[in-house]
Amino acid sequence: MTRIVIIGGVAGGASAAARARRMDEHAEIIMLERGEFVSFANCGLPYHIGGEIELRNALLLQTPDSFKQRFNVDVRVFSEVTAIDRQNKSVAVQPQHGGEAYQLSYDKLLLSPGASPIKPPISGIDHSHVFSLRNIPDMDAILAALATYKPRHATVVGGGFIGLEMAEALKHRGLNVALVELSPQVMAPVDIEMANMLHQKLISQGVDLRLKTGLEAIAPIELHPAEAEAMDQYDVAKKPHHELQLTLSNGQLQTDIVIMAIGVRPETLLASYAGLALGERGGIKVNSAMQTSDPDIYAVGDAVETPDFVAGAPSLVPLAGPANRQGRIAADNMLGGDKHYQATQGTAICKLFDMAIASTGLNEKTLKRLGMDYEKVYVHAASHASYYPGAHPVTLKLLFTPDTGKILGAQAAGLDGIDKRIDVLAVAQRAGLTVRDLQDLELTYAPPFGSARDVINQAGMVATNMLDGIDPVCQVDDVLHMTDEQILLDVRNPPELTKIGAFPNALNIPLDQLRQRLDELPKDKEILVTCMVGLRGHVASRMLQQHGFKTKNLTGGYKTYHMATIEY
């Protein structure tokens, strides 16, 4: 009988335990968890704080008792593993609430320690009003602080998934919220012009957004003795000022509570002490079977490095979906199977108030860093048939190779239909389809749900036209750095320029007048054509090419130009 010992639960460890039992009714499966909760929906924590998920128990997916009853898994909570003895194939277990430490032998060992919030070494980081959010106790502590201290102002440090979701949650609870982010943008998986849509949304919802701003120190604000004597210590809501003084890289900020959300790092201490190999990104190194450098020890989830799907480079992707799949694969292989993890695309989505932003594959920043050749196009289209009520704009960015049209990555943002488009592109990428194939995808259509030519189809058509030389495109950088041998032609109607915005130094000839005014255009210069979103620019560019002009169409038009050049 095989004894499988699993260290850590949640997505990776819990899924491995359940899968192992389904594959072998007779295996002995023991799961060790240093905390109280072995299987919970950590992605739902901000939504319980914000009130969208009303019941706390809804976040608890499995308990030790339910695991025992359904899967016959011996779950031991409050049990911390302090060491791994690889030679004797055992782990040292220290019960958290008293009891003698003991050794537990294993035939196969699975590490699912997860990742821990990054805690920078700054003054005041351990103040009682400073929190992080990674698990149920963290969530409970934040809710208790909100109930007890009744803060009026909160500062979220970090603009990733948790930071954005917590900014929304705290706004829902009626607090004034500042979001402090060190980089020029929130949401690192997308590029800055796409993130600018999030910046606009945050500001429109009253969030005090502070980009390119670092947190340097946290200090309590002391009451003047007279104020302290006059105020009932329990009447916190009437306190004349805030609790904390934050020193930022560009000024000061007063607040009541701080949520630290600057990212996570893999929990590798146990693996490192056991002599297991770590990867170049600092995670536990595993092969495609999820084996570590010790063939009897496997690792899954946020703590491991896996190759990214596009470039094969080592990556750390702390997402529940990959962790769940890795747990299943490890379970099969610990019981003699031969399953292999097929790399990580990093497909993810984030809700921010009434909008969503999602991505899959590599972003443009990463492609540049890796020195990979790429092309990109932008499409701005309706989420479903524009004549049916409730259609909203979808902005889609598609990245692909300039020779074969291989899909490198995609990003989308808008109010509706974002998950649908990125999910389709994630499947297309994994299946090895190219941008040319996107033209031919047969997607569901009825006016309430889509269009006869979906956003995905349109992106494929635009990219294919570019690859085939039918409609060469230019980018915002080309417009910003035009040469003396180029001119910019805007084919929008004049009222659009007044109402929406105009390009500096652009010649304006509306599309419907263009055939009659060709003599106003120079044939010895390249014409960069633009409109609002790129469609009229395409029509104009094709017309001009057939009249002997050399043209390029600005992909995504003025809307993309505005997204890329606005500063927050």
XYZ file of C-alpha atoms in Angstrom:
568
model
C 0.000 0.000 0.000
C 1.425 3.371 -1.062
C 1.603 6.142 1.536
C 1.289 9.600 0.044
C 2.031 12.560 2.302
C 0.881 15.973 1.083
C 2.207 19.175 2.636
C -0.280 22.007 2.115
C -3.795 22.081 0.757
C -5.885 24.569 -1.233
C -5.840 24.229 -5.044
C -2.738 22.082 -5.560
C -2.630 19.846 -2.492
C -6.372 19.348 -2.124
C -6.883 18.500 -5.797
C -3.977 16.038 -5.603
C -5.489 14.339 -2.552
C -8.905 13.965 -4.172
C -7.432 12.717 -7.452
C -5.138 10.229 -5.705
C -8.086 8.705 -3.886
C -10.104 8.421 -7.089
C -7.172 6.663 -8.723
C -6.358 4.310 -5.820
C -8.923 3.358 -3.206
C -6.314 1.586 -1.096
C -3.537 4.194 -0.917
C -2.910 5.847 2.443
C -3.202 9.611 1.948
C -2.221 12.062 4.677
C -2.482 15.816 4.232
C -0.638 18.161 6.589
C -1.716 21.799 6.862
C -0.051 24.255 9.233
C -3.169 26.421 9.382
C -6.810 25.732 10.161
C -8.206 25.648 6.625
C -7.238 22.949 4.186
C -9.384 23.836 1.172
C -10.807 27.311 0.669
C -11.525 29.688 -2.177
C -8.714 32.210 -1.718
C -9.731 33.978 -4.940
C -13.043 34.816 -3.260
C -11.576 36.542 -0.198
C -11.821 40.151 -1.499
C -15.413 39.570 -2.587
C -16.460 38.529 0.912
C -14.784 41.632 2.303
C -16.638 43.749 -0.252
C -19.967 42.043 0.448
C -20.611 40.373 -2.918
C -20.140 36.949 -1.285
C -22.312 37.209 1.808
C -21.560 33.971 3.646
C -18.085 33.255 4.960
C -18.778 29.525 4.873
C -19.254 29.719 1.121
C -15.469 30.099 0.868
C -14.794 26.850 2.725
C -14.732 24.150 0.053
C -13.694 21.140 2.142
C -13.075 20.529 5.832
C -11.008 17.783 7.480
C -14.238 15.918 8.261
C -15.618 16.203 4.724
C -12.287 15.067 3.266
C -12.324 12.061 5.574
C -15.925 11.130 4.812
C -15.796 11.529 1.050
C -12.194 10.710 0.162
C -10.881 8.861 3.230
C -8.003 11.346 3.470
C -6.362 11.852 6.855
C -6.229 15.653 7.105
C -4.167 17.032 9.975
C -4.576 20.779 10.440
C -2.376 22.933 12.662
C 0.449 20.560 11.723
C 3.617 22.237 10.509
C 6.286 20.247 8.713
C 9.639 21.504 9.933
C 12.007 19.243 7.987
C 12.230 16.622 5.258
C 14.566 13.664 5.705
C 15.052 12.487 2.140
C 17.400 9.648 3.035
C 14.905 8.027 5.409
C 11.874 9.283 3.445
C 10.169 10.958 6.388
C 9.034 14.417 7.481
C 9.185 16.032 10.912
C 5.779 17.301 12.052
C 5.234 19.849 14.833
C 1.616 20.223 16.049
C 0.826 23.926 16.422
C -1.244 23.684 19.629
C 0.869 21.509 21.864
C 1.578 17.844 21.456
C 4.783 16.029 20.725
C 6.652 16.454 17.462
C 6.789 13.267 15.432
C 8.249 11.701 12.307
C 5.966 10.622 9.482
C 7.280 8.312 6.779
C 6.231 8.511 3.141
C 6.528 6.575 -0.078
C 5.729 9.657 -2.148
C 5.767 13.242 -0.906
C 3.941 16.190 -2.453
C 4.848 19.794 -1.648
C 2.088 22.359 -2.041
C 3.300 25.174 0.234
C 1.982 28.010 -1.923
C 3.375 31.528 -1.846
C 3.502 34.200 0.825
C 2.861 37.936 0.502
C 5.986 39.997 -0.057
C 6.727 42.053 3.043
C 9.220 44.810 2.293
C 11.666 45.825 5.042
C 10.209 49.243 5.722
C 9.648 51.001 9.031
C 6.191 50.424 10.498
C 5.283 47.431 8.336
C 4.296 45.455 11.481
C 1.776 48.035 12.730
C -1.527 46.525 13.823
C -3.385 48.482 11.126
C -1.291 47.017 8.292
C -2.653 43.864 6.653
C -2.074 41.451 3.805
C -4.626 39.101 2.247
C -3.689 35.518 1.452
C -5.931 33.264 3.528
C -9.032 33.059 5.713
C -7.339 34.371 8.898
C -6.053 37.376 6.925
C -9.586 38.062 5.707
C -11.002 37.703 9.217
C -8.408 40.138 10.567
C -9.311 42.757 7.944
C -13.043 42.382 8.617
C -12.431 42.653 12.358
C -10.412 45.836 11.830
C -13.156 47.336 9.682
C -15.723 46.571 12.377
C -13.607 47.665 15.332
C -11.666 50.681 14.084
C -14.320 51.934 11.655
C -11.695 53.391 9.305
C -12.644 56.180 6.954
C -9.653 55.879 4.653
C -7.724 52.869 3.383
C -4.546 52.651 1.347
C -3.882 49.675 -0.885
C -0.223 49.214 -1.794
C 0.159 47.325 -5.062
C -1.959 47.234 -8.203
C -2.088 43.525 -9.024
C -5.110 41.238 -8.792
C -5.466 41.450 -5.008
C -4.723 45.171 -4.911
C -7.364 46.018 -7.508
C -9.940 43.707 -5.974
C -9.325 45.134 -2.504
C -9.568 48.713 -3.771
C -12.984 47.856 -5.186
C -14.058 45.968 -2.053
C -13.147 48.848 0.255
C -14.913 51.361 -2.003
C -18.000 49.139 -1.832
C -17.813 49.398 1.942
C -17.863 53.188 1.748
C -14.226 53.962 2.507
C -12.095 56.528 0.776
C -9.369 54.559 -0.963
C -5.894 55.361 -2.252
C -4.022 52.892 -4.446
C -0.235 53.224 -4.436
C 1.728 51.483 -7.213
C 5.479 51.688 -7.765
C 5.386 51.030 -11.518
C 3.766 53.281 -14.163
C 0.754 50.961 -14.381
C -1.448 48.570 -12.470
C -2.023 44.969 -13.601
C 1.436 43.894 -14.772
C 0.242 41.038 -17.065
C -1.137 43.594 -19.552
C 0.614 46.402 -21.377
C 0.347 50.003 -20.285
C -2.096 51.194 -22.955
C -4.518 48.457 -21.866
C -3.881 49.212 -18.185
C -4.777 52.837 -18.865
C -8.386 51.680 -19.177
C -8.123 50.437 -15.595
C -6.531 53.701 -14.503
C -9.463 55.594 -15.969
C -11.945 53.292 -14.218
C -10.232 53.643 -10.842
C -10.225 57.423 -11.051
C -13.848 57.556 -12.232
C -14.824 55.499 -9.169
C -13.130 57.938 -6.830
C -9.967 55.947 -6.093
C -6.946 58.152 -5.381
C -4.558 56.504 -7.863
C -0.859 57.149 -7.291
C 1.331 55.561 -9.948
C 5.143 55.608 -9.959
C 4.924 55.953 -6.184
C 6.703 53.841 -3.595
C 5.885 53.317 0.070
C 8.908 54.135 2.235
C 7.651 54.199 5.837
C 4.562 53.794 8.027
C 4.184 55.629 11.317
C 1.289 56.064 13.769
C -0.153 59.530 14.175
C -0.156 60.400 17.849
C -3.025 62.350 19.352
C -2.320 65.630 21.107
C -2.701 64.930 24.857
C -5.703 67.240 25.080
C -7.396 65.463 22.186
C -6.709 62.070 23.688
C -8.156 63.073 27.050
C -11.294 64.566 25.509
C -12.053 61.626 23.232
C -13.666 58.389 24.283
C -11.060 55.801 23.287
C -13.778 53.588 21.846
C -15.387 56.326 19.753
C -12.883 55.796 16.957
C -15.212 57.043 14.212
C -15.037 60.569 15.665
C -11.261 60.690 15.794
C -10.192 64.078 14.348
C -7.493 62.633 12.101
C -6.324 59.375 10.587
C -4.336 56.613 12.264
C -1.247 56.351 10.068
C 1.177 58.638 8.324
C 2.621 57.098 5.169
C 5.898 58.359 3.764
C 5.803 57.925 0.008
C 8.539 58.403 -2.544
C 6.858 61.621 -3.641
C 5.107 62.921 -0.551
C 2.983 62.052 2.468
C -0.405 60.373 2.870
C -2.609 59.967 5.935
C -4.736 56.845 6.191
C -6.410 54.523 8.699
C -5.499 51.059 7.434
C -3.047 49.705 4.872
C -3.478 46.621 2.696
C -0.123 45.357 1.424
C -0.604 43.709 -1.977
C 2.716 44.119 -3.760
C 2.955 40.498 -4.800
C 3.888 37.055 -3.515
C 7.005 34.922 -3.440
C 7.107 31.106 -3.517
C 7.405 29.300 -0.180
C 10.595 27.332 -0.776
C 12.306 27.267 2.624
C 11.352 23.663 3.393
C 12.384 22.474 -0.074
C 15.641 24.421 0.073
C 16.608 23.011 3.484
C 15.904 19.536 2.116
C 18.408 20.169 -0.679
C 15.852 20.195 -3.487
C 16.858 22.194 -6.550
C 15.397 25.660 -7.029
C 14.914 27.301 -10.409
C 16.303 30.553 -11.729
C 13.143 32.461 -10.738
C 13.402 31.227 -7.145
C 10.643 28.599 -7.265
C 10.947 24.871 -6.740
C 12.341 23.288 -9.894
C 10.136 20.515 -11.321
C 9.974 18.547 -14.544
C 6.827 18.087 -16.622
C 5.767 15.180 -14.371
C 5.858 17.649 -11.430
C 8.845 15.804 -9.926
C 11.465 17.745 -8.030
C 15.154 16.876 -8.136
C 14.217 13.989 -5.811
C 12.149 11.497 -7.861
C 10.001 10.582 -4.824
C 9.124 14.197 -4.052
C 6.696 16.182 -6.196
C 5.711 19.854 -6.003
C 2.783 21.862 -7.373
C 1.125 25.259 -7.244
C 2.401 28.730 -6.512
C 5.752 27.460 -5.194
C 6.939 25.832 -8.434
C 8.519 27.129 -11.617
C 7.012 25.966 -14.884
C 7.897 26.896 -18.479
C 5.692 29.495 -20.096
C 3.764 28.162 -23.072
C 5.086 30.607 -25.661
C 8.822 30.922 -25.066
C 9.517 28.042 -22.709
C 11.148 30.420 -20.227
C 10.873 29.579 -16.499
C 7.879 31.344 -14.980
C 6.112 31.782 -11.655
C 2.354 31.921 -12.197
C 0.360 31.929 -8.930
C -3.022 30.979 -10.386
C -5.533 28.404 -9.141
C -6.159 26.787 -12.525
C -2.567 25.675 -13.158
C -2.211 24.560 -9.519
C -5.311 22.384 -9.800
C -4.112 20.713 -12.998
C -0.639 20.184 -11.571
C -2.136 18.501 -8.501
C -4.013 16.012 -10.679
C -0.903 15.237 -12.720
C 1.254 14.756 -9.624
C -1.343 12.452 -8.063
C -1.429 10.243 -11.150
C 2.354 10.069 -11.358
C 2.842 9.313 -7.656
C 0.672 6.250 -8.277
C 2.661 5.074 -11.281
C 1.136 7.166 -14.046
C 2.913 9.003 -16.847
C 1.172 12.378 -17.120
C 2.878 15.622 -18.089
C 2.121 19.281 -17.487
C 1.899 21.189 -20.757
C 3.355 24.561 -19.689
C 1.544 27.669 -18.465
C -0.161 30.284 -20.603
C -0.986 32.542 -17.664
C -4.585 33.006 -18.769
C -6.200 35.326 -16.224
C -8.982 37.844 -15.740
C -9.712 40.564 -13.199
C -12.967 42.330 -12.411
C -12.755 46.017 -11.521
C -16.123 47.553 -10.672
C -18.235 47.057 -13.821
C -15.384 46.240 -16.194
C -13.036 43.319 -16.767
C -9.538 42.951 -18.130
C -8.010 39.640 -19.189
C -4.929 38.253 -20.886
C -3.292 35.074 -22.117
C 0.209 34.278 -23.331
C 2.986 36.869 -23.300
C 2.555 40.634 -23.215
C 4.514 43.103 -25.305
C 6.833 44.027 -22.433
C 7.930 40.417 -22.060
C 8.353 39.893 -25.805
C 10.674 42.898 -25.902
C 12.613 41.667 -22.882
C 13.069 38.239 -24.486
C 14.098 39.785 -27.803
C 11.313 38.040 -29.713
C 10.027 39.411 -33.039
C 6.338 40.234 -33.002
C 3.571 42.232 -34.618
C 0.436 43.596 -32.997
C -3.001 44.789 -33.983
C -5.840 46.361 -32.030
C -9.556 45.875 -32.567
C -12.305 47.919 -30.958
C -15.708 46.342 -31.559
C -19.042 45.728 -29.855
C -19.540 42.868 -27.405
C -22.618 41.809 -29.373
C -24.669 43.142 -32.279
C -24.599 46.912 -31.865
C -28.278 47.283 -32.753
C -29.324 45.051 -29.852
C -29.566 46.907 -26.516
C -26.722 46.568 -24.061
C -23.774 46.266 -26.435
C -20.502 47.555 -24.998
C -17.103 48.202 -26.592
C -14.496 45.443 -26.426
C -10.867 46.449 -26.830
C -8.638 43.595 -27.986
C -4.871 43.545 -28.464
C -3.428 40.623 -30.425
C 0.293 39.791 -30.531
C 1.704 37.356 -33.099
C 4.818 36.406 -35.063
C 5.450 38.431 -38.239
C 6.222 35.370 -40.369
C 3.850 32.536 -39.455
C 1.175 34.451 -37.555
C 1.628 32.258 -34.472
C -0.380 33.684 -31.558
C 1.996 35.002 -28.891
C -0.485 36.673 -26.572
C -3.700 38.632 -26.278
C -5.281 41.167 -23.959
C -8.854 42.430 -23.791
C -10.779 44.930 -21.711
C -14.343 46.189 -21.509
C -17.665 45.819 -19.754
C -18.945 42.621 -21.334
C -17.719 39.541 -23.205
C -14.070 39.838 -22.152
C -13.762 36.349 -20.687
C -15.325 34.840 -23.796
C -12.788 36.407 -26.175
C -9.682 35.636 -24.138
C -10.869 32.078 -23.496
C -11.269 31.528 -27.246
C -7.795 32.931 -27.899
C -6.267 30.841 -25.106
C -7.714 27.695 -26.708
C -6.556 28.825 -30.164
C -3.042 29.442 -28.858
C -2.795 26.069 -27.131
C -4.178 24.316 -30.207
C -1.477 25.883 -32.390
C -3.849 27.964 -34.488
C -2.504 31.106 -36.152
C -4.086 34.508 -36.588
C -5.128 33.386 -40.072
C -7.235 30.629 -38.517
C -9.102 33.151 -36.360
C -10.904 34.411 -39.456
C -12.563 31.022 -39.902
C -13.634 30.285 -36.326
C -17.359 29.645 -36.249
C -18.547 31.248 -33.039
C -22.072 31.492 -31.683
C -24.134 34.359 -33.008
C -27.443 35.849 -32.028
C -27.907 39.597 -31.510
C -27.953 39.405 -27.675
C -24.707 37.388 -27.571
C -22.385 38.271 -30.423
C -22.038 39.483 -33.980
C -22.008 37.683 -37.302
C -18.356 38.705 -37.446
C -17.123 38.364 -33.903
C -14.359 40.445 -32.342
C -12.114 37.363 -32.666
C -12.885 37.035 -36.388
C -12.205 40.736 -36.885
C -8.843 40.506 -35.135
C -7.903 37.581 -37.364
C -8.919 39.484 -40.499
C -6.963 42.603 -39.524
C -3.857 40.556 -38.681
C -4.116 38.507 -41.882
C -4.537 41.618 -44.032
C -1.369 42.965 -42.433
C 0.593 39.731 -42.971
C -0.541 39.526 -46.598
C 0.403 43.147 -47.306
C -3.210 44.023 -48.140
C -3.348 46.570 -45.348
C 0.074 47.416 -43.888
C -0.304 48.893 -40.432
C 1.543 51.453 -38.384
C 1.626 51.850 -34.621
C 1.238 54.756 -32.234
C 5.026 55.069 -31.968
C 5.173 55.585 -35.741
C 2.695 58.451 -35.479
C 4.595 59.989 -32.589
C 7.905 59.811 -34.476
C 6.957 60.617 -38.047
C 9.657 61.468 -40.566
C 9.686 64.234 -43.156
C 8.757 61.574 -45.714
C 5.419 60.847 -44.038
C 2.131 62.641 -43.488
C -0.795 61.753 -41.227
C -4.266 61.600 -42.787
C -7.330 61.514 -40.508
C -10.453 60.365 -42.376
C -12.922 61.043 -39.567
C -15.645 63.650 -39.885
C -14.760 67.110 -38.480
C -17.278 66.986 -35.587
C -15.507 63.880 -34.277
C -12.243 65.758 -34.038
C -13.872 68.535 -32.036
C -15.840 66.267 -29.740
C -13.440 63.345 -29.230
C -9.980 64.704 -29.968
C -7.642 65.343 -32.863
C -4.130 64.303 -33.833
C -1.560 67.105 -33.853
C -0.623 68.167 -37.394
C -2.946 65.704 -39.149
C -4.564 66.437 -42.498
C -8.325 65.867 -42.245
C -10.221 64.603 -45.281
C -13.429 62.693 -44.389
C -13.587 59.237 -45.924
C -16.678 59.985 -47.982
C -14.896 62.934 -49.661
C -11.575 61.176 -50.208
C -12.069 60.072 -53.851
C -12.887 63.619 -54.874
C -9.889 65.122 -53.040
C -7.037 62.808 -53.998
C -5.166 65.716 -55.570
C -4.627 67.169 -52.075
C -2.377 64.243 -51.160
C 1.316 63.932 -52.073
C 2.354 60.785 -53.930
C 5.996 61.183 -52.951
C 5.308 60.609 -49.246
C 4.042 57.683 -47.188
C 0.561 58.367 -45.857
C -0.251 57.163 -42.358
C -4.022 56.805 -42.362
C -6.163 56.930 -39.248
C -9.775 57.104 -38.125
C -11.534 56.340 -34.837
C -10.895 52.583 -34.481
C -9.223 51.532 -37.717
C -12.131 50.410 -39.923
C -12.546 53.578 -42.007
C -8.764 53.819 -42.092
C -8.670 50.375 -43.716
C -11.196 51.430 -46.375
C -9.267 54.632 -47.034
C -5.913 52.849 -47.155
C -7.155 50.306 -49.690
C -8.601 53.081 -51.830
C -5.397 55.109 -51.771
C -3.157 52.137 -52.560
C -5.141 51.469 -55.721
C -4.666 55.091 -56.756
C -0.896 54.799 -56.487
C -0.326 56.029 -52.924
C 1.882 54.307 -50.363
C -0.035 53.913 -47.090
C -0.114 52.384 -43.641
C -3.209 52.196 -41.457
C -2.938 53.047 -37.754
C -4.168 49.885 -36.048
C -6.936 50.705 -33.606
C -7.095 54.325 -34.787
C -7.465 57.336 -32.513
C -8.853 55.212 -29.681
C -5.597 53.259 -29.445
C -3.584 56.473 -29.807
C -5.472 57.996 -26.882
C -5.008 54.829 -24.762
C -1.276 54.827 -25.433
C -0.558 58.517 -24.888
C -2.764 59.518 -21.971
C -0.907 59.874 -18.669
C -2.307 59.251 -15.201
